[in-house]
Coordinates of C-alpha atoms in Angstrom, one line a residue:
X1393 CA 64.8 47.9 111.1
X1394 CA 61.0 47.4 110.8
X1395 CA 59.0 50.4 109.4
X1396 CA 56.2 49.4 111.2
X1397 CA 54.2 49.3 114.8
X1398 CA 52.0 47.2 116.0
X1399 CA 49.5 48.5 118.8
X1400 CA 47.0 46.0 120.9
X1401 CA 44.5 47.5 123.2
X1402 CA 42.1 44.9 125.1
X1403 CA 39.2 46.7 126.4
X1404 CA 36.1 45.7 127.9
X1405 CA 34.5 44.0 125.1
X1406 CA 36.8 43.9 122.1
X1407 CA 40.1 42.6 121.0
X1408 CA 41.8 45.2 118.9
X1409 CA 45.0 45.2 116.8
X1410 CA 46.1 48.5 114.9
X1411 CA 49.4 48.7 112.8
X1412 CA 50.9 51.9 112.2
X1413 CA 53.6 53.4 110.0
X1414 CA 56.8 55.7 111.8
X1415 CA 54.7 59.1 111.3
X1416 CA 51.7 57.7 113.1
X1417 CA 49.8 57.1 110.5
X1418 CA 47.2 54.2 110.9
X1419 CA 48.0 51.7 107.9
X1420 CA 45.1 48.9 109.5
X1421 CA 42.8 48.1 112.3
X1422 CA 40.8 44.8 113.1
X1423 CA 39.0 43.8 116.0
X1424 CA 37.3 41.0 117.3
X1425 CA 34.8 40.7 120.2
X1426 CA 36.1 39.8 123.6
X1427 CA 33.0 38.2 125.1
X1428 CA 32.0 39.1 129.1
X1429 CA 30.1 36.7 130.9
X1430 CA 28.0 37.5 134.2
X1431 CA 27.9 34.5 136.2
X1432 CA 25.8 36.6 139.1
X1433 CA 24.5 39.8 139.0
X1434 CA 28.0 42.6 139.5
X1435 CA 30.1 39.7 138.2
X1436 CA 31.6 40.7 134.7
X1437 CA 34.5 38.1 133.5
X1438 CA 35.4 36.6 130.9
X1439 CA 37.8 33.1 129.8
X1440 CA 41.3 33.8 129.5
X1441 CA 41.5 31.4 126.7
X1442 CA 39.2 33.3 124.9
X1443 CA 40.6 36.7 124.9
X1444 CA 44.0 35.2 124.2
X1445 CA 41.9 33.6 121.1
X1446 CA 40.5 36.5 120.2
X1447 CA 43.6 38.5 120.2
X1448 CA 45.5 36.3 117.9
X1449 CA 42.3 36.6 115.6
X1450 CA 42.6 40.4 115.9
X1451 CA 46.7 40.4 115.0
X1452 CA 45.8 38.0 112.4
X1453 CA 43.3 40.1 110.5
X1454 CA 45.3 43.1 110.9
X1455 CA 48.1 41.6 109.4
X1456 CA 45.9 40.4 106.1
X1457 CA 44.2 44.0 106.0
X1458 CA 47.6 45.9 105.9
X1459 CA 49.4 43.4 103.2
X1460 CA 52.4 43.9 105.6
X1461 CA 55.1 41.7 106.0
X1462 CA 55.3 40.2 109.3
X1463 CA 59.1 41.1 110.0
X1464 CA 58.4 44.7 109.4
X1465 CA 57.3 45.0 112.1
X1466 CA 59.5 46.6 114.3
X1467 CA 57.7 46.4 118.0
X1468 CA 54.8 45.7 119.6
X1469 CA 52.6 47.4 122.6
X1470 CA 50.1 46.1 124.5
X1471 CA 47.3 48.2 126.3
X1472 CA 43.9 47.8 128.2
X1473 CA 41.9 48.4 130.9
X1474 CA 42.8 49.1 134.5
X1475 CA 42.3 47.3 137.1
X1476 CA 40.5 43.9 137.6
X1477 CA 42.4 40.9 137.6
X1478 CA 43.7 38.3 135.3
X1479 CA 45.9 35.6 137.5
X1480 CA 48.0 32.5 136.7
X1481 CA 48.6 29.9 138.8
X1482 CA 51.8 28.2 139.7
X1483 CA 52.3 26.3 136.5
X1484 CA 51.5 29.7 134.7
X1485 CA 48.1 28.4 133.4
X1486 CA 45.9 30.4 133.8
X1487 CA 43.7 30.0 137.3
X1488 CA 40.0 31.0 137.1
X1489 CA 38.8 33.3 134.7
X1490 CA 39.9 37.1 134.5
X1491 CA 37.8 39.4 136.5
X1492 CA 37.0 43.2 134.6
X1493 CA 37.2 46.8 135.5
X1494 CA 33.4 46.6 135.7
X1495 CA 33.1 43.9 138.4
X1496 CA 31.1 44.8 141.9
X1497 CA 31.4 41.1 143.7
X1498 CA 33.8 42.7 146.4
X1499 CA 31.7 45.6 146.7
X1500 CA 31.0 44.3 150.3
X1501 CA 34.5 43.9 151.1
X1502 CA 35.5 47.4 150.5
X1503 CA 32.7 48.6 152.6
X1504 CA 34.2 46.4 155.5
X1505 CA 37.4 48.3 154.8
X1506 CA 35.7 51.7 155.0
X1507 CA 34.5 50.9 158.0
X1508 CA 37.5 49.9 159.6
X1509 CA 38.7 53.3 158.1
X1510 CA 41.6 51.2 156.2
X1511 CA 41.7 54.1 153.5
X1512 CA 43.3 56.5 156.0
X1513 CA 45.7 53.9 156.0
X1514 CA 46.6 52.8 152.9
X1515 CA 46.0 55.7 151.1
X1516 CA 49.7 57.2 151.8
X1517 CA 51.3 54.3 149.8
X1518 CA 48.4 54.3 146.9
X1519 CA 47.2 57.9 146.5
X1520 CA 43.9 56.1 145.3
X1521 CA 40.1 55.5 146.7
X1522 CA 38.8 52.4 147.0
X1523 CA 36.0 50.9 145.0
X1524 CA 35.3 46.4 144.4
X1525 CA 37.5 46.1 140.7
X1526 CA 41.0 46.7 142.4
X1527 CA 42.9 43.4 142.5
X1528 CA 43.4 44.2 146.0
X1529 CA 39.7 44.1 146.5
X1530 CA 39.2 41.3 144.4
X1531 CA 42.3 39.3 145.5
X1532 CA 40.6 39.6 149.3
X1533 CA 37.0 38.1 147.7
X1534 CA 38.9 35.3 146.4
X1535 CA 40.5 34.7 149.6
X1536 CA 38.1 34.3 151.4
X1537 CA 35.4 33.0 148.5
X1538 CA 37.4 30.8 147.0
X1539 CA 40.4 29.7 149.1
X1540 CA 41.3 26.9 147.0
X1541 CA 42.5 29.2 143.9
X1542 CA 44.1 31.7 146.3
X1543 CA 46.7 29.3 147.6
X1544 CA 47.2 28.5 144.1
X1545 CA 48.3 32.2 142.5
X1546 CA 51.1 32.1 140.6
X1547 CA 51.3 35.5 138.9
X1548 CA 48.8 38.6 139.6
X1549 CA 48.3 40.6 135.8
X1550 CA 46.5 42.9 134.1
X1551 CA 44.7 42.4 131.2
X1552 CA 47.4 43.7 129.2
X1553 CA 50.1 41.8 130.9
X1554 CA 48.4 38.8 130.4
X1555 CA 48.3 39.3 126.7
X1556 CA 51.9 40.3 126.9
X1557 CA 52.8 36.7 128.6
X1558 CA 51.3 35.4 125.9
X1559 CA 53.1 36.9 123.4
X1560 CA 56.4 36.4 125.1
X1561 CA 55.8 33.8 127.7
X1562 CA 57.4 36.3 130.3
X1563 CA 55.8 37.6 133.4
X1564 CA 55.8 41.6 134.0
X1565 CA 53.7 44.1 134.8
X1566 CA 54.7 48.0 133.9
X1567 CA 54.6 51.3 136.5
X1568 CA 51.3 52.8 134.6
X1569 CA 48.9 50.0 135.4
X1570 CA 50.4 48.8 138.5
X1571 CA 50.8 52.0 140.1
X1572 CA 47.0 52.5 139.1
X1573 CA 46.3 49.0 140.5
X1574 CA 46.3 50.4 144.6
X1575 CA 49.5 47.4 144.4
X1576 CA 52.4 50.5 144.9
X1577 CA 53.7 52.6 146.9
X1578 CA 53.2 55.4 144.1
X1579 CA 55.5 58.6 145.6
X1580 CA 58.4 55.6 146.0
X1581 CA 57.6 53.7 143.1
X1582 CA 57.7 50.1 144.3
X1583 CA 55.8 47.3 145.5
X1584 CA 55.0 47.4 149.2
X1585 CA 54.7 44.8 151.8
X1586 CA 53.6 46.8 154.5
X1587 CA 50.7 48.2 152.1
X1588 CA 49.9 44.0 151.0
X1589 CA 50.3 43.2 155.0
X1590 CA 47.3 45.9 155.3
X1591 CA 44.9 44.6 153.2
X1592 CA 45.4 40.7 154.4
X1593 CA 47.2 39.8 151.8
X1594 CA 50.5 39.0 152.5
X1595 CA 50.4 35.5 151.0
X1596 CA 50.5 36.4 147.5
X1597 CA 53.6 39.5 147.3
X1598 CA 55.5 37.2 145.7
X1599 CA 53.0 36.3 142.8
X1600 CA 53.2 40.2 141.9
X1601 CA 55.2 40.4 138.9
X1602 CA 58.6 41.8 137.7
X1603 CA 58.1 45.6 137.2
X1604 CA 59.4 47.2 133.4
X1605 CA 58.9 50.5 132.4
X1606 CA 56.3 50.5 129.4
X1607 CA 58.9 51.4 126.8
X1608 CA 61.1 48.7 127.5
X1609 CA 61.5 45.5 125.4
X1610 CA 59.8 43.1 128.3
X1611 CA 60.4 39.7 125.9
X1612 CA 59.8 38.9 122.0
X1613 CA 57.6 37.1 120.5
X1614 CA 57.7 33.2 120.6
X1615 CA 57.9 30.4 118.4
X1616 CA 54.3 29.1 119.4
X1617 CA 52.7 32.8 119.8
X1618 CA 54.1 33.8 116.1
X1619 CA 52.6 30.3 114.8
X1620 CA 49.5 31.3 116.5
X1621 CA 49.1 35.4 115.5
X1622 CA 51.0 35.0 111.9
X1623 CA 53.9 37.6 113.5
X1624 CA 57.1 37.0 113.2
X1625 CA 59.2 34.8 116.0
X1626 CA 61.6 37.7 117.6
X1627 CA 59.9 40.7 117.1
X1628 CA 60.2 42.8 121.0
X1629 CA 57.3 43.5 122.7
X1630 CA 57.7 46.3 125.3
X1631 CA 56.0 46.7 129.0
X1632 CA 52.9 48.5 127.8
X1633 CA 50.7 51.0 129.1
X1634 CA 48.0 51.6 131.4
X1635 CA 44.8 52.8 128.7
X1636 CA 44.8 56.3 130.6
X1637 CA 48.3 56.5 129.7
X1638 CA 48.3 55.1 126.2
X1639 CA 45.4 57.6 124.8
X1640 CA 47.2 60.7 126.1
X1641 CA 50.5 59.8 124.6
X1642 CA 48.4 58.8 121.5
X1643 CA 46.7 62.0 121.1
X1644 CA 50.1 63.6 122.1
X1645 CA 49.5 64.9 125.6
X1646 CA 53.3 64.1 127.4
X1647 CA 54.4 67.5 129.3
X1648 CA 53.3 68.5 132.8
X1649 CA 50.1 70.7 133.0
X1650 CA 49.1 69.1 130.0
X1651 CA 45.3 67.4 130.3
X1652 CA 43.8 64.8 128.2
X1653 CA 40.0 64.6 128.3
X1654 CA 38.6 61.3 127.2
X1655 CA 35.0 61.4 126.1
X1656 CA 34.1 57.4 125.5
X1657 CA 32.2 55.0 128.0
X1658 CA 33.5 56.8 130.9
X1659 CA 34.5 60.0 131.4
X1660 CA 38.3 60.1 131.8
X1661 CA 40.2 63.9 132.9
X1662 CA 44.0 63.1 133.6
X1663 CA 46.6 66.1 133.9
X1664 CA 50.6 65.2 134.2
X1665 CA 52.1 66.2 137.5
X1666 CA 55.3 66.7 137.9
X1667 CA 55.1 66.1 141.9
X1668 CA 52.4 63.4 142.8
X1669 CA 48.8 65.0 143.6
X1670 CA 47.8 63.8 147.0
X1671 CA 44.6 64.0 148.3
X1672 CA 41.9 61.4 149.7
X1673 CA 38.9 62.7 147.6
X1674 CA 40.5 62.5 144.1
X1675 CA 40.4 59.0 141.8
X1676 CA 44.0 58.4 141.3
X1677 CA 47.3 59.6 141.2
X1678 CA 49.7 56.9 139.2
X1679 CA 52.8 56.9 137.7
X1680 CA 53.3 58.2 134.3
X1681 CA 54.7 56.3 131.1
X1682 CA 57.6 58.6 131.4
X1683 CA 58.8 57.5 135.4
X1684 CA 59.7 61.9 135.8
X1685 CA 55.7 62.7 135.9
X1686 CA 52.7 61.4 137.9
X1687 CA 49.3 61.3 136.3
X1688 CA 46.4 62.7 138.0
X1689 CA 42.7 60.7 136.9
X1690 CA 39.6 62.0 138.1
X1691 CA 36.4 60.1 135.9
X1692 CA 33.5 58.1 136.0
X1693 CA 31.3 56.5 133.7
X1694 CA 29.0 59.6 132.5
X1695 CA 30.5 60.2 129.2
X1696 CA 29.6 59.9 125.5
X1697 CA 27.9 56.6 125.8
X1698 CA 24.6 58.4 127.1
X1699 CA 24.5 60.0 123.6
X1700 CA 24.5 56.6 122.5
X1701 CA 21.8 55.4 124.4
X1702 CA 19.5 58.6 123.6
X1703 CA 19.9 57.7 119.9
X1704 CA 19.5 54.5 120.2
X1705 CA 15.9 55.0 122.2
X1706 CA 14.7 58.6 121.2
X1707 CA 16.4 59.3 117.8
X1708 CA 14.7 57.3 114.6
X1709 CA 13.9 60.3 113.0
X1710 CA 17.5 61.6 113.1
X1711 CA 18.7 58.0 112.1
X1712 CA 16.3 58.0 109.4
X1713 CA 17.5 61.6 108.1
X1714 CA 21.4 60.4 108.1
X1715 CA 20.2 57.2 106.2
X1716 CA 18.9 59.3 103.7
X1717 CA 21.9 61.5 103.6
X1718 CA 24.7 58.9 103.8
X1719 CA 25.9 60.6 107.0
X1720 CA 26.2 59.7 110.6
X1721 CA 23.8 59.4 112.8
X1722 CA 25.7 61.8 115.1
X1723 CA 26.3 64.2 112.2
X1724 CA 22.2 65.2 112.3
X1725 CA 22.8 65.6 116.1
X1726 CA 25.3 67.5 116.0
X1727 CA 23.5 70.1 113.6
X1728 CA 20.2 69.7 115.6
X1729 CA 22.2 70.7 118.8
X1730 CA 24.3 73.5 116.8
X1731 CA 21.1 75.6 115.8
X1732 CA 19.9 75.9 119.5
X1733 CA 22.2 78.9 121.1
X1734 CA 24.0 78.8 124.4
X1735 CA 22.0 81.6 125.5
X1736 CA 18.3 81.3 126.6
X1737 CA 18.6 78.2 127.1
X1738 CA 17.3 76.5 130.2
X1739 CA 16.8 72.0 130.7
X1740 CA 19.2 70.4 132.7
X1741 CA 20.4 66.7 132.1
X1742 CA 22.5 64.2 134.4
X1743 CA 24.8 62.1 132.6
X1744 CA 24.2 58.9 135.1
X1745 CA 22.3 56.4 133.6
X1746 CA 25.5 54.2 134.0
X1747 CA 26.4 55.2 137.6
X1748 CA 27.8 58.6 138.6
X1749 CA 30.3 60.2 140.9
X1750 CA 27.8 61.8 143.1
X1751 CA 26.4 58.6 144.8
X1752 CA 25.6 55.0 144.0
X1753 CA 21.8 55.1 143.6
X1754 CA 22.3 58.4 141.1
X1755 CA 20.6 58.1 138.0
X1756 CA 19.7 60.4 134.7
X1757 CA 17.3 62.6 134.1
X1758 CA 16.1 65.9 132.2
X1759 CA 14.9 68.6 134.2
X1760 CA 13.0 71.6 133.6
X1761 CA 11.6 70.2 129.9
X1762 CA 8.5 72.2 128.8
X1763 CA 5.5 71.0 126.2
X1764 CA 7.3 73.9 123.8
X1765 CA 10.7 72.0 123.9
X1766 CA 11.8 69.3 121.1
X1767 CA 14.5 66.9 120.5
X1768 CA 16.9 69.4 119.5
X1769 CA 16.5 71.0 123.1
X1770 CA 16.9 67.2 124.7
X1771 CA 19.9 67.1 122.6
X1772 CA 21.9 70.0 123.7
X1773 CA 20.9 69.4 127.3
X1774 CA 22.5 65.8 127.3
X1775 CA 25.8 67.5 125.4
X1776 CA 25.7 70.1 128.1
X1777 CA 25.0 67.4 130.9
X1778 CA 27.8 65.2 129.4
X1779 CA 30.0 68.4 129.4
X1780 CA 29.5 69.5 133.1
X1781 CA 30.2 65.7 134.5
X1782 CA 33.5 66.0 132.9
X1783 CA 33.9 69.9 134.3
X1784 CA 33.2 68.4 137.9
X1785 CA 36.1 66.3 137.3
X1786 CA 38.1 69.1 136.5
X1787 CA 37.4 71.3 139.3
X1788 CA 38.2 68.9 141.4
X1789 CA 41.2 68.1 139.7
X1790 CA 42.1 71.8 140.0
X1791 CA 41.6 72.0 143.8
X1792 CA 44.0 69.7 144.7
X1793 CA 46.4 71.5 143.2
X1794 CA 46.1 70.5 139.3
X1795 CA 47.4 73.2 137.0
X1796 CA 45.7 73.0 133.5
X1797 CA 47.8 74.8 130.6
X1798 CA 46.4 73.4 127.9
X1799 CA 43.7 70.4 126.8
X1800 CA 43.9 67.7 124.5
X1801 CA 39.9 66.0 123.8
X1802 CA 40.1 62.2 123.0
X1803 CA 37.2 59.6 122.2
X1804 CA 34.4 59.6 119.8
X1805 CA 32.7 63.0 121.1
X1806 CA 35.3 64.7 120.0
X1807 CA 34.4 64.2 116.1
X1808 CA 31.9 67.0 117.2
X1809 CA 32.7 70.6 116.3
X1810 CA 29.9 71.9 118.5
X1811 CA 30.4 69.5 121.3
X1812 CA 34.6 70.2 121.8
X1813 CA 33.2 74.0 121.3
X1814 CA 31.2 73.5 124.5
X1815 CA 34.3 72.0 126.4
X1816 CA 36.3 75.1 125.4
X1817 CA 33.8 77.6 126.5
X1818 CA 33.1 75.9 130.1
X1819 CA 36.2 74.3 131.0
X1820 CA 37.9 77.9 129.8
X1821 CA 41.3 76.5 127.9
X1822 CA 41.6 75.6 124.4
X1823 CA 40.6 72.4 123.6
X1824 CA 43.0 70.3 120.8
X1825 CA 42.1 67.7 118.6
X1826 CA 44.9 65.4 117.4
X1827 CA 44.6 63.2 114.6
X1828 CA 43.8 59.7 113.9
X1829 CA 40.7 57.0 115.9
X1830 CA 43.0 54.3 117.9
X1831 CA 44.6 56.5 120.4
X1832 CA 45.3 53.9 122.8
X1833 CA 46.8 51.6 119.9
X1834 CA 48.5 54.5 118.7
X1835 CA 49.6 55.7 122.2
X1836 CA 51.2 52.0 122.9
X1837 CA 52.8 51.8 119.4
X1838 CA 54.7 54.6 119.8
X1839 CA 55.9 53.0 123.6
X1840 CA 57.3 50.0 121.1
X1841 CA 59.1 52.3 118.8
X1842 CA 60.7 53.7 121.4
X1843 CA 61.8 49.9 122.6
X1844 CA 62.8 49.3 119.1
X1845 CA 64.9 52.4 119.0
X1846 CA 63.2 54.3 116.6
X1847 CA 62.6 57.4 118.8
X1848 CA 64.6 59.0 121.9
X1849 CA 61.7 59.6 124.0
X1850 CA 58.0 60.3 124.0
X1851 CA 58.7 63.7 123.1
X1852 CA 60.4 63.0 119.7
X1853 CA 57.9 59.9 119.1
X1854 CA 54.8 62.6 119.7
X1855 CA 57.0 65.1 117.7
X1856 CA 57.0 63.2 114.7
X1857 CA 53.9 60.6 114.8
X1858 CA 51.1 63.1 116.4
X1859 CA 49.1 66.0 114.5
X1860 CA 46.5 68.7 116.3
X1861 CA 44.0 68.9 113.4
X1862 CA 41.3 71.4 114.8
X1863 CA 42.0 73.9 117.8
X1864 CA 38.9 75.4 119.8
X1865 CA 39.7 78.3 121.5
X1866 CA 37.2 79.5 124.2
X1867 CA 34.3 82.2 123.3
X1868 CA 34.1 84.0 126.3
X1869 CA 30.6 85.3 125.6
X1870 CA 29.3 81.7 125.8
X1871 CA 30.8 81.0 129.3
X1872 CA 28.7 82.8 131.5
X1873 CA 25.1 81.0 130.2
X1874 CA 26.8 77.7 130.5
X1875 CA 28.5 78.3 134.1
X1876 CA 25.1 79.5 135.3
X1877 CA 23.2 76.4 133.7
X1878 CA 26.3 74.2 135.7
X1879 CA 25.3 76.1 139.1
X1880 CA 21.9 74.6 138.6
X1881 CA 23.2 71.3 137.7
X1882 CA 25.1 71.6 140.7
X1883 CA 22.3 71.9 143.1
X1884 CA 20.3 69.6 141.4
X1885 CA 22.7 67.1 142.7
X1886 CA 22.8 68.2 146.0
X1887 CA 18.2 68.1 146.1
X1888 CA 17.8 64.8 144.3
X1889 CA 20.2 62.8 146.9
X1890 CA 17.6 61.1 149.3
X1891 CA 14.9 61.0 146.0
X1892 CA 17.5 58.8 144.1
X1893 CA 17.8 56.9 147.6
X1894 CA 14.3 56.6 147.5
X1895 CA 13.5 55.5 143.7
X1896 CA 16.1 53.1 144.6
X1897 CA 14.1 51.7 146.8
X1898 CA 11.2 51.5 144.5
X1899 CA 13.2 49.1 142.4

């Protein structure tokens, strides 16, 4: 048996492989850039070909870094992002290029929909809203844009099933991402024609592929794939995993009541169900990896990466101090935020400048900044700002029934002391850090060992392979000045509706 795992997670702009030993251990990671193309303005896609190309490059380089033998490897995982589309047609080639999670051509077709108050119902089979980047949306645009490829769909994937095809040269698609795909009756677990007849798209049921659960061997690895990545011909690839689902099982969150809070590009807040959460207003409800839960999502693209941009734009100071020091960037931040306390302490930021949840026109901004504050006070703002997005999520979360034991913080904002501090003492639970960086790669690995027989079930793969490194336990004493600062956040929301409407306009 192999003594090694190999994890791929395809995200929005990068290619990434990760190999990792039985305890969990990362032994490499290589990546290689994905390229998006916007062929009109709220297009984002990119050439099949390409991301195939790129993930071969990705294996290949992982396999160099880690000096490991290819038939060590005892499974493989695949992972990426939800949602848009990746189709083959008929011959299994694949049929226009793949459409991402980020994509707003159908925009005007769900709008239609919403009109014609089609949520109501489809919303008992999908437990999902609507919004342009679900195949369904998308698989309506083609029909009607371009009717020529849509009588010519072979297979409908996900990024991550494509690469799996690859791999293999089988067609499947897994519960986690399908059931996340608004392609499933989720409380029954199944594809539905009545919910495909709804949307039009009766046409194309049978392109929707063969349904595994994401820790079952789904194929092996091919003769022309192995020639292609270096890996070795045989070697099982399993279902795979929704991202959601792959970085909580990577930073160990698998029991009901259990929340993993992802702090990256978006901000992701998920809690395992063991009945299925269903109400109209929240994200998603999908199946879990393990088929006795339901995962609950509530998120939205206000996380972390307006910390990046605010560095980026207002920080050369800071990044001239962590040159010096032969530290990060965020490191200076971090400290800069740290010495301004909780209390007395009064700017508000929103964390839209990507979109929001409130409303699509929404944008950032500071309020309330005086001639006597500095960059320090900007900087805690945005960490607060960044902090109540994700506690909206929450809430909601927790009035539809959500109960929260327990929180696990993923993504790069988690590196920060003061930052997971500030989760703990708003969202009012203690907030774990597991170890290790590629969750998602991790989380999928530990799917294949499972395949591969190397562990029972998630709980004995988490038991052994995922560590808790730092614990923050809520200060009570802080959470009264930041739940007063989020009541003002709050009704800045509600005041600066028809002025984002209006600077909309402007633009």
């Amino acid at each position: 048996m192999g003594k090694y795992l190999l994890g791929i997670d395809n995200g929005s702009t990068v290619s990434k492989a990760a190999i990792f030993d039985l305890k969990g251990q990362e032994i490499a990671v290589a990546s290689c850039a994905a390229d998006t193309e916007d062929p009109h303005p709220g297009w984002t896609e990119r050439d099949m070909e390409m991301l195939w190309q790129s993930t071969a490059t990705a294996i290949r380089e992982v396999l160099a870094k880690s000096g490991i033998k290819p038939e060590e490897i005892a499974g493989i995982g695949n992972t990426g992002h939800g949602n848009g589309i990746y189709l083959l047609d008929k011959e299994g080639h694949p049929l226009r290029n793949g459409i991402q999670s980020m994509d707003t051509r159908a925009a005007g077709i769900v709008n239609e929909w919403l009109q014609q108050d089609l949520h109501a119902q489809v919303f008992p089979y999908m437990l999902q809203v609507l919004w342009p980047a679900q195949p369904t949306a998308l698989l309506a645009w083609i029909k009607e844009n371009e009717p020529q490829n849509y009588e010519r769909i072979g297979a409908i994937l996900m990024v991550k099933d494509y690469i799996m095809y690859r791999l293999t040269g089988e067609i499947s698609g897994d519960y986690t991402d399908m059931s996340g795909a608004n392609l499933m009756d989720v409380r029954n677990k199944y594809y539905s024609r009545e919910l495909m007849d709804l949307y039009g798209l009766s046409e194309v049921y049978d392109a929707l592929p063969p349904l595994k659960q994401s820790s079952e061997v789904a194929g092996q690895v091919t003769p022309v794939a192995a020639e292609e990545t270096g890996l070795a011909v045989g070697t099982p690839v399993v279902g795979g995993l929704f991202d959601v689902d792959a970085s909580a099982i990577g930073s160990g969150v698998i029991d009901a009541n259990q929340a993993c809070i992802v702090m990256g590009s978006w901000s992701i807040n998920e809690v395992i169900t063991e009945e299925p959460i269903v109400d109209p207003s929240i994200f998603m409800t999908t199946i879990f990896a393990d088929p006795d839960y339901f995962l609950t999502i509530e998120g939205s693209a206000t996380s972390a990466t307006n910390l990046e941009w605010f560095v980026q734009q207002c920080c050369g100071d800071e990044r001239l101090e962590a040159k010096k020091r032969g530290v990060s960037v965020y490191e200076i931040c971090n400290e800069e935020v740290a010495g301004v306390p909780p209390d007395g302490f009064n700017v508000i930021f929103h964390p839209f400048l990507y979109g929001s949840y409130v409303q699509p026109t929404a944008r950032a901004g500071f309020y309330g900044v005086g001639g006597w504050h500095t960059r320090a006070h900007l900087l805690r703002a945005l960490y607060e700002g960044v902090v109540f997005g994700h506690l909206n999520h929450i809430e909601k979360l927790r009035e539809a029934g959500a109960q929260i034991n327990g929180a696990r913080l993923a993504g790069g904002g988690s590196r920060s002391a003061v930052w997971s501090q500030m989760f703990a003492d708003t969202i009012q639970v203690p907030m774990e850090v597991s170890d290790g960086n590629e969750l998602g790669a991790r989380g999928v690995a530990l799917a294949a060992g499972i395949g591969a027989g190397i562990y029972r079930d998630y709980t004995e793969a988490v038991q052994e392979a995922v560590k808790v490194v730092s614990i923050y336990e809520p200060n009570p004493a802080n959470t009264p000045h930041y739940l007063a600062r989020y009541n003002e956040y709050q009704r800045l929301v509600e005041v600066m509706q028809e002025p984002w409407d209006k600077l909309n306009e402007l633009s």
